[in-house]
Amino acid sequence: MASKKNTGKDLGKEFNVVPLKAKKASQKNKFLAHGTIKHIDVTAMPGIVPLVDAMKSMAFSSRDLSRAADIYCRMLNDKKCAVILTLAGSMISSGLKKVIVDMIRNNMVDAIVSTGANIVDQDFFEALGFKHYIAGEELKSGQFDSELREHALDRIYDTLIDEEELRICDETTKQIFDDMEPGAYSSRELVHAMGAYLDSKKGPRGDKNSIIYECYKKGVPIFCPAFSDCSAGFGLVAHAAERGDSPRTIWDGGKDFHEITLIKMNCGDTGIFMLGGGVPKNFTQDIVVCAEVLGMDAPMHKYAIQVTVADVRDGALSSSTLKEASSWGKVDTVYEQMVYSEATLAFPLIAGYALHKNAAKGRKGFRFADLFEMQPA
Amino acid sequence: MASKKNTGKDLGKEFNVVPLKAKKASQKNKFLAHGTIKHIDVTAMPGIVPLVDAMKSMAFSSRDLSRAADIYCRMLNDKKCAVILTLAGSMISSGLKKVIVDMIRNNMVDAIVSTGANIVDQDFFEALGFKHYIAGEELKSGQFDSELREHALDRIYDTLIDEEELRICDETTKQIFDDMEPGAYSSRELVHAMGAYLDSKKGPRGDKNSIIYECYKKGVPIFCPAFSDCSAGFGLVAHAAERGDSPRTIWDGGKDFHEITLIKMNCGDTGIFMLGGGVPKNFTQDIVVCAEVLGMDAPMHKYAIQVTVADVRDGALSSSTLKEASSWGKVDTVYEQMVYSEATLAFPLIAGYALHKNAAKGRKGFRFADLFEMQPA
Amino acid sequence: MASKKNTGKDLGKEFNVVPLKAKKASQKNKFLAHGTIKHIDVTAMPGIVPLVDAMKSMAFSSRDLSRAADIYCRMLNDKKCAVILTLAGSMISSGLKKVIVDMIRNNMVDAIVSTGANIVDQDFFEALGFKHYIAGEELKSGQFDSELREHALDRIYDTLIDEEELRICDETTKQIFDDMEPGAYSSRELVHAMGAYLDSKKGPRGDKNSIIYECYKKGVPIFCPAFSDCSAGFGLVAHAAERGDSPRTIWDGGKDFHEITLIKMNCGDTGIFMLGGGVPKNFTQDIVVCAEVLGMDAPMHKYAIQVTVADVRDGALSSSTLKEASSWGKVDTVYEQMVYSEATLAFPLIAGYALHKNAAKGRKGFRFADLFEMQPA
Amino acid sequence: MASKKNTGKDLGKEFNVVPLKAKKASQKNKFLAHGTIKHIDVTAMPGIVPLVDAMKSMAFSSRDLSRAADIYCRMLNDKKCAVILTLAGSMISSGLKKVIVDMIRNNMVDAIVSTGANIVDQDFFEALGFKHYIAGEELKSGQFDSELREHALDRIYDTLIDEEELRICDETTKQIFDDMEPGAYSSRELVHAMGAYLDSKKGPRGDKNSIIYECYKKGVPIFCPAFSDCSAGFGLVAHAAERGDSPRTIWDGGKDFHEITLIKMNCGDTGIFMLGGGVPKNFTQDIVVCAEVLGMDAPMHKYAIQVTVADVRDGALSSSTLKEASSWGKVDTVYEQMVYSEATLAFPLIAGYALHKNAAKGRKGFRFADLFEMQPA
């Protein structure tokens, strides 16, 4: 990796926790006065059931949503079928963390494939005791972003993050990678190590709800197929820069794909519940084909639902229909439904409906994490 | 990675090149009768210049497009500024390959960050001599996807791919990984090896234009931060399944982030030209922060343009404004422009404008690939 | 209007109720087997309140929706403020009729501005005893539209209409116009006559809920600023063709704008609740300016909420922000909120929230219809 | 229309030309420093042809655009087919006026159906010698709209209008209505009178290009089916308020629908070219059914293309597919194409392509305006 010009190796010695341009925290307060994001608790909302039932006989997105909720119930009722949840977009910072945690607790999800941001920058971040802040309406315009920058406040549309806290999250991932036996790990293994870290600290701080931690306890594997594209990526780079040529912790991205394919080969029937599209959607759909490549005529995903506002006409994967996926042999077309909605509106209704309908009654989790032993390649 | 239940290791011995469910190729012909995708050649279209100039005094997307073209010219005129192109969505299969190849040939791009699909499934695929097919209008409805599946034809909205050919692409990546010295590589190194493979075969086949090959010759590094999420992922898994516990080729995803950050630290000023959003956008924007983490107060991206139809109100990164990125300290706000358009309409105009305005006259490529020597970790 | 070539006057003698190309009704049944649209009844769903309350501390569309619901409550609590509801898109056929009827019954709306389709083709149509049908999922693809045409079934995305029934609706509007004293009427007056017609038939048939009828009884005026662009337009043309040069019923579109401006001048403060954009949005926003043209310094709309998925970047009025409307002096910016959602998801939540929060408690309707006496110009 | 409370009749005596809250014009200059909108001249851009031809073998929107351009050429080559152009959204203020004027001049359009804003507020406005201004980038955020209001500057996304000039446009329409023989007129007749007004002033001022004026000379009728929803609506109301109970000029909206249906009955085959959707789209599609209601088995629109970014999943008419229209018997499905693009990008390419391909060579306009004599009902 080296060159004479500038390798960055020396620079890495002094890992920079405090953002260079941040002003004093005291000045940030005016931006943080709107309080913090609270995660919706659908377990307390049985009123979701008649709402979604009524949507069945309406039109447009409401009927689609009702049908998606019905398909999710079918996945859960189908005892031989494993459920994979995929996450793209800022789902945790937007207040959906507890919905997902409740799904895990109630054996309603068996594997998660996510962008790194949701899992590390947002869920792990909150498990360390930090919060996401509600941004004032006027910040959405972008006219105040330079000022936010001066106070080291990062904006996600209508939400703020304290960058100094995010740097501590980065640093913590580095410490976890520092403490691991050098070797090549899947993101599942690295996230598992983050769960173990939380466990060693007596569980998550803050509101005590953490996807990583809940999955750690319930044997639900989490894959981040673009794992370096998040806070953990900073940790990986800082770890590598510090180690130089010495053995180190490596994220082995191919192992991710291998492991999740083994899960597909192990369980047979699968249903996928997708929030947004992106790499998590594509990666998860592809495991059917990868199983085939490895010589097993694995069945297509039997059930598939997706919540997205992406437009099919841009030709991108995020918006590609689930019917299109069937041409690739990835998704069966009997039980598939796309719901055209921003996720914070539709997801609590779909998950809450299945929860209050007891669709997972008697269902046991697949505990796919137990398939693997923690061992570097 | 092992468990007693089902490791897939034995299965991997018989790598499956032919899709299991494919019917005879002869039956596919009715679907392939519309011909193949041809890549637009903007070098032959000087008429783009007056068109884009006129847009400067119009409104809405046309004015935005004209401003984006102007900013791209500024990037290229700014001799100290390196240009990074990011690609998400199916850009190559949609006919944009030659535009990108011409940009590389004319020193108009210094690094590429892309989804794996664009680089491997589409560009490398075509370099092996295969083509993308034009799908008939009626196929867009999705009503014929089951039938396409029977003929092993994969659909991307209005385009078809012969899955048997795609399996050969998968298999070729496996062979390349088989032939490499075992070790941990960045996606840049793995794609470089694909360029070397093409070189060993006397260059790309088909229309002789290949992004991978052109970058190989011009020292332009290509990063795929979700590299296992494409045809090469199948190759990595098949390679790993075959090797079992023996040393193997590993995709070291953290190394990707490290290397591109070193590029940022090496060059200083940067401009980014983004088609779509997704992981490539996020990954590229993050390198400014990563440089800071490594102790260098690197400047924000000085110029940034993005072509996308993603809607900012869904809160996802793909649609997040470039102003928002400035709150993260990633993008400066003086020269930034989003263009609301599907890429096949806007990209040829922006790139063609800069080309015919000779914006890169006298510009030399940065040859960032030369910063690195090919060596596994 | 006449010319020697072809006036259509003779043709109009034989008003054509039965669509020319319709096949026998018995053949339609397979398409109508999915049942009929049922209108959601939010009065039975108190569970909407905790759901919307939780959204207040989330992000993206959920927070926007919660804020819109809060603003709607403020409108209703502000006793001097009249509430105008605008409707674009197929809101009635999609199952939202009863939500609107319940708003009228509970004094939660004082005037309605709508596309003609919602009021005539859909609400009046159902009041005549007809139903909208649920279309099968496969019909959405458009591949069966020619077949639907053969059976005289009209499709609205995922909903079907029996065109023979719609022709009876057309014919009924003609009869109503036939029975009126010749003269020039606003659409408010013509819709009022439709309410009187229903009253003479002892109220609406079917599920007994009708916006036209409820408004007729509660003195809530309904304006359709593009009134000829719906089933009533067919009635107007057939009526005019039959009358020839004799005096006839005329829709006086300028009178619409005059009357609604007088309402604004009469009441002072106004709040607007918009579903979709289009002509109803523009027309309603414009009354502030029109009052000013008539010499009264009328206050801007004090409250404004809109539910839409239109994208601001296309520059169209439907998607134009409520802030932009303030530059025109139409909408004040303190209490305005756009909600990015398809209406069937967001509207029941916003309306149901205000209903169960008793936001209109003690509120009396403005009975604006009483301002006008029924008299042709 | 009267009531004792407040009729507005007295107020109307003093028609208010100057916006009440406007500050001195001198203060506006900082906002108007970016110059004025210039209309793109595709007649000078033969380079559009190879660009659109190349798009034929690409994917996504580019292929759709190329197909739409081809269908437009077919419409024009089909000598028995009349072409109807529909306009929604701010097409004129965005710089597309001259494209439309050139289409009229070259016999490439036989009737226009439009929102009132395009025809009156924008085209007639410019014909009076006024201009649209380019807004600075920072104004798009909406943060300066209150300040714009203080200077009586109206914003359309990235474009500004001087409201004092717009009031003069309102006032001019009132004068035209004042000068007409009292009676009930279609919008076609009222717009024709505006053309006559321009003719009496020796043609349009400013850049000398005007849709109204060109149509006046070429016998191309213009319909605005929501005619009161624009600057002319202010004129109609002010005219009516002044006249009180005396005879006056009335916009007879039903007559619009009658007249355009007579055009359909007169000509037989029709092709429609739609920019945006809204009332113009629906109104124009409906004339096929209306002809049937009047007893003629008129053929469906033989060709149909639409440029829009509206999303089909919201169930609205603007986004409804042209296939869906065929279920209503409105549009034939052989030659129909939707293009997913903001209009300023796609429309110059489609129109310019047909122009430079000489698709209308030898074509004569239908001069539908000659069918009608100017006579009030």
PDB file of C-alpha atoms in Angstrom, chain D residues 294-376:
ATOM      1  CA  LEU D 294     -72.979  13.097 -28.438  1.00  0.00           C
ATOM      2  CA  GLY D 295     -73.646  10.048 -30.557  1.00  0.00           C
ATOM      3  CA  MET D 296     -70.490   9.737 -32.627  1.00  0.00           C
ATOM      4  CA  ASP D 297     -68.280   6.673 -32.323  1.00  0.00           C
ATOM      5  CA  ALA D 298     -65.148   8.782 -32.420  1.00  0.00           C
ATOM      6  CA  PRO D 299     -61.800   6.986 -32.566  1.00  0.00           C
ATOM      7  CA  MET D 300     -59.574   7.022 -29.509  1.00  0.00           C
ATOM      8  CA  HIS D 301     -56.567   9.347 -29.573  1.00  0.00           C
ATOM      9  CA  LYS D 302     -54.341   7.500 -32.015  1.00  0.00           C
ATOM     10  CA  TYR D 303     -51.053   8.819 -30.645  1.00  0.00           C
ATOM     11  CA  ALA D 304     -50.213  10.020 -27.156  1.00  0.00           C
ATOM     12  CA  ILE D 305     -47.004  11.119 -25.482  1.00  0.00           C
ATOM     13  CA  GLN D 306     -46.555  12.697 -22.064  1.00  0.00           C
ATOM     14  CA  VAL D 307     -43.554  14.237 -20.322  1.00  0.00           C
ATOM     15  CA  THR D 308     -43.941  14.131 -16.552  1.00  0.00           C
ATOM     16  CA  VAL D 309     -42.239  13.286 -13.289  1.00  0.00           C
ATOM     17  CA  ALA D 310     -45.486  12.406 -11.528  1.00  0.00           C
ATOM     18  CA  ASP D 311     -45.457   9.000  -9.877  1.00  0.00           C
ATOM     19  CA  VAL D 312     -48.071   6.513 -11.021  1.00  0.00           C
ATOM     20  CA  ARG D 313     -48.421   5.111  -7.520  1.00  0.00           C
ATOM     21  CA  ASP D 314     -50.197   8.157  -6.123  1.00  0.00           C
ATOM     22  CA  GLY D 315     -53.245   7.211  -8.146  1.00  0.00           C
ATOM     23  CA  ALA D 316     -53.708  10.714  -9.543  1.00  0.00           C
ATOM     24  CA  LEU D 317     -54.691  11.512 -13.095  1.00  0.00           C
ATOM     25  CA  SER D 318     -51.500  13.439 -13.780  1.00  0.00           C
ATOM     26  CA  SER D 319     -49.454  10.301 -13.367  1.00  0.00           C
ATOM     27  CA  SER D 320     -51.953   7.784 -14.733  1.00  0.00           C
ATOM     28  CA  THR D 321     -50.471   5.771 -17.549  1.00  0.00           C
ATOM     29  CA  LEU D 322     -51.607   6.122 -21.116  1.00  0.00           C
ATOM     30  CA  LYS D 323     -52.434   2.439 -21.008  1.00  0.00           C
ATOM     31  CA  GLU D 324     -54.865   3.161 -18.181  1.00  0.00           C
ATOM     32  CA  ALA D 325     -56.465   5.784 -20.416  1.00  0.00           C
ATOM     33  CA  SER D 326     -57.113   3.066 -22.954  1.00  0.00           C
ATOM     34  CA  SER D 327     -59.349   1.261 -20.454  1.00  0.00           C
ATOM     35  CA  TRP D 328     -61.486   4.397 -20.563  1.00  0.00           C
ATOM     36  CA  GLY D 329     -61.548   4.296 -24.336  1.00  0.00           C
ATOM     37  CA  LYS D 330     -59.540   7.498 -24.539  1.00  0.00           C
ATOM     38  CA  VAL D 331     -56.123   6.559 -25.860  1.00  0.00           C
ATOM     39  CA  ASP D 332     -55.091   3.834 -28.236  1.00  0.00           C
ATOM     40  CA  THR D 333     -52.145   1.780 -27.045  1.00  0.00           C
ATOM     41  CA  VAL D 334     -50.103   1.235 -30.169  1.00  0.00           C
ATOM     42  CA  TYR D 335     -48.328   4.579 -30.172  1.00  0.00           C
ATOM     43  CA  GLU D 336     -48.156   5.871 -26.636  1.00  0.00           C
ATOM     44  CA  GLN D 337     -45.141   6.791 -24.557  1.00  0.00           C
ATOM     45  CA  MET D 338     -44.567   8.447 -21.226  1.00  0.00           C
ATOM     46  CA  VAL D 339     -41.227  10.166 -20.634  1.00  0.00           C
ATOM     47  CA  TYR D 340     -40.099  10.451 -17.071  1.00  0.00           C
ATOM     48  CA  SER D 341     -38.357  13.813 -17.056  1.00  0.00           C
ATOM     49  CA  GLU D 342     -38.807  17.372 -15.984  1.00  0.00           C
ATOM     50  CA  ALA D 343     -40.099  19.142 -19.087  1.00  0.00           C
ATOM     51  CA  THR D 344     -37.321  21.684 -19.630  1.00  0.00           C
ATOM     52  CA  LEU D 345     -34.930  18.813 -20.359  1.00  0.00           C
ATOM     53  CA  ALA D 346     -37.113  16.594 -22.521  1.00  0.00           C
ATOM     54  CA  PHE D 347     -39.420  18.933 -24.408  1.00  0.00           C
ATOM     55  CA  PRO D 348     -36.777  20.861 -26.418  1.00  0.00           C
ATOM     56  CA  LEU D 349     -35.300  17.548 -27.507  1.00  0.00           C
ATOM     57  CA  ILE D 350     -38.580  16.029 -28.650  1.00  0.00           C
ATOM     58  CA  ALA D 351     -39.854  19.144 -30.406  1.00  0.00           C
ATOM     59  CA  GLY D 352     -36.447  20.024 -31.827  1.00  0.00           C
ATOM     60  CA  TYR D 353     -36.037  16.515 -33.183  1.00  0.00           C
ATOM     61  CA  ALA D 354     -39.326  16.637 -35.068  1.00  0.00           C
ATOM     62  CA  LEU D 355     -38.487  20.104 -36.355  1.00  0.00           C
ATOM     63  CA  HIS D 356     -35.075  19.192 -37.728  1.00  0.00           C
ATOM     64  CA  LYS D 357     -36.345  15.909 -39.126  1.00  0.00           C
ATOM     65  CA  ASN D 358     -38.877  17.998 -41.084  1.00  0.00           C
ATOM     66  CA  ALA D 359     -41.596  15.727 -39.819  1.00  0.00           C
ATOM     67  CA  ALA D 360     -44.226  18.345 -40.618  1.00  0.00           C
ATOM     68  CA  LYS D 361     -43.010  18.928 -44.157  1.00  0.00           C
ATOM     69  CA  GLY D 362     -45.962  19.603 -46.407  1.00  0.00           C
ATOM     70  CA  ARG D 363     -48.304  19.506 -43.452  1.00  0.00           C
ATOM     71  CA  LYS D 364     -50.999  22.169 -43.281  1.00  0.00           C
ATOM     72  CA  GLY D 365     -52.558  23.259 -40.038  1.00  0.00           C
ATOM     73  CA  PHE D 366     -56.178  22.300 -39.435  1.00  0.00           C
ATOM     74  CA  ARG D 367     -57.145  25.906 -38.584  1.00  0.00           C
ATOM     75  CA  PHE D 368     -59.768  24.660 -36.157  1.00  0.00           C
ATOM     76  CA  ALA D 369     -60.475  28.189 -34.998  1.00  0.00           C
ATOM     77  CA  ASP D 370     -62.199  28.767 -38.331  1.00  0.00           C
ATOM     78  CA  LEU D 371     -64.808  26.188 -37.340  1.00  0.00           C
ATOM     79  CA  PHE D 372     -66.243  28.661 -34.915  1.00  0.00           C
ATOM     80  CA  GLU D 373     -67.537  32.137 -35.316  1.00  0.00           C
ATOM     81  CA  MET D 374     -67.081  34.510 -32.455  1.00  0.00           C
ATOM     82  CA  GLN D 375     -70.548  34.719 -31.005  1.00  0.00           C
ATOM     83  CA  PRO D 376     -71.729  34.752 -27.406  1.00  0.00           C
TER      84      PRO D 376
END
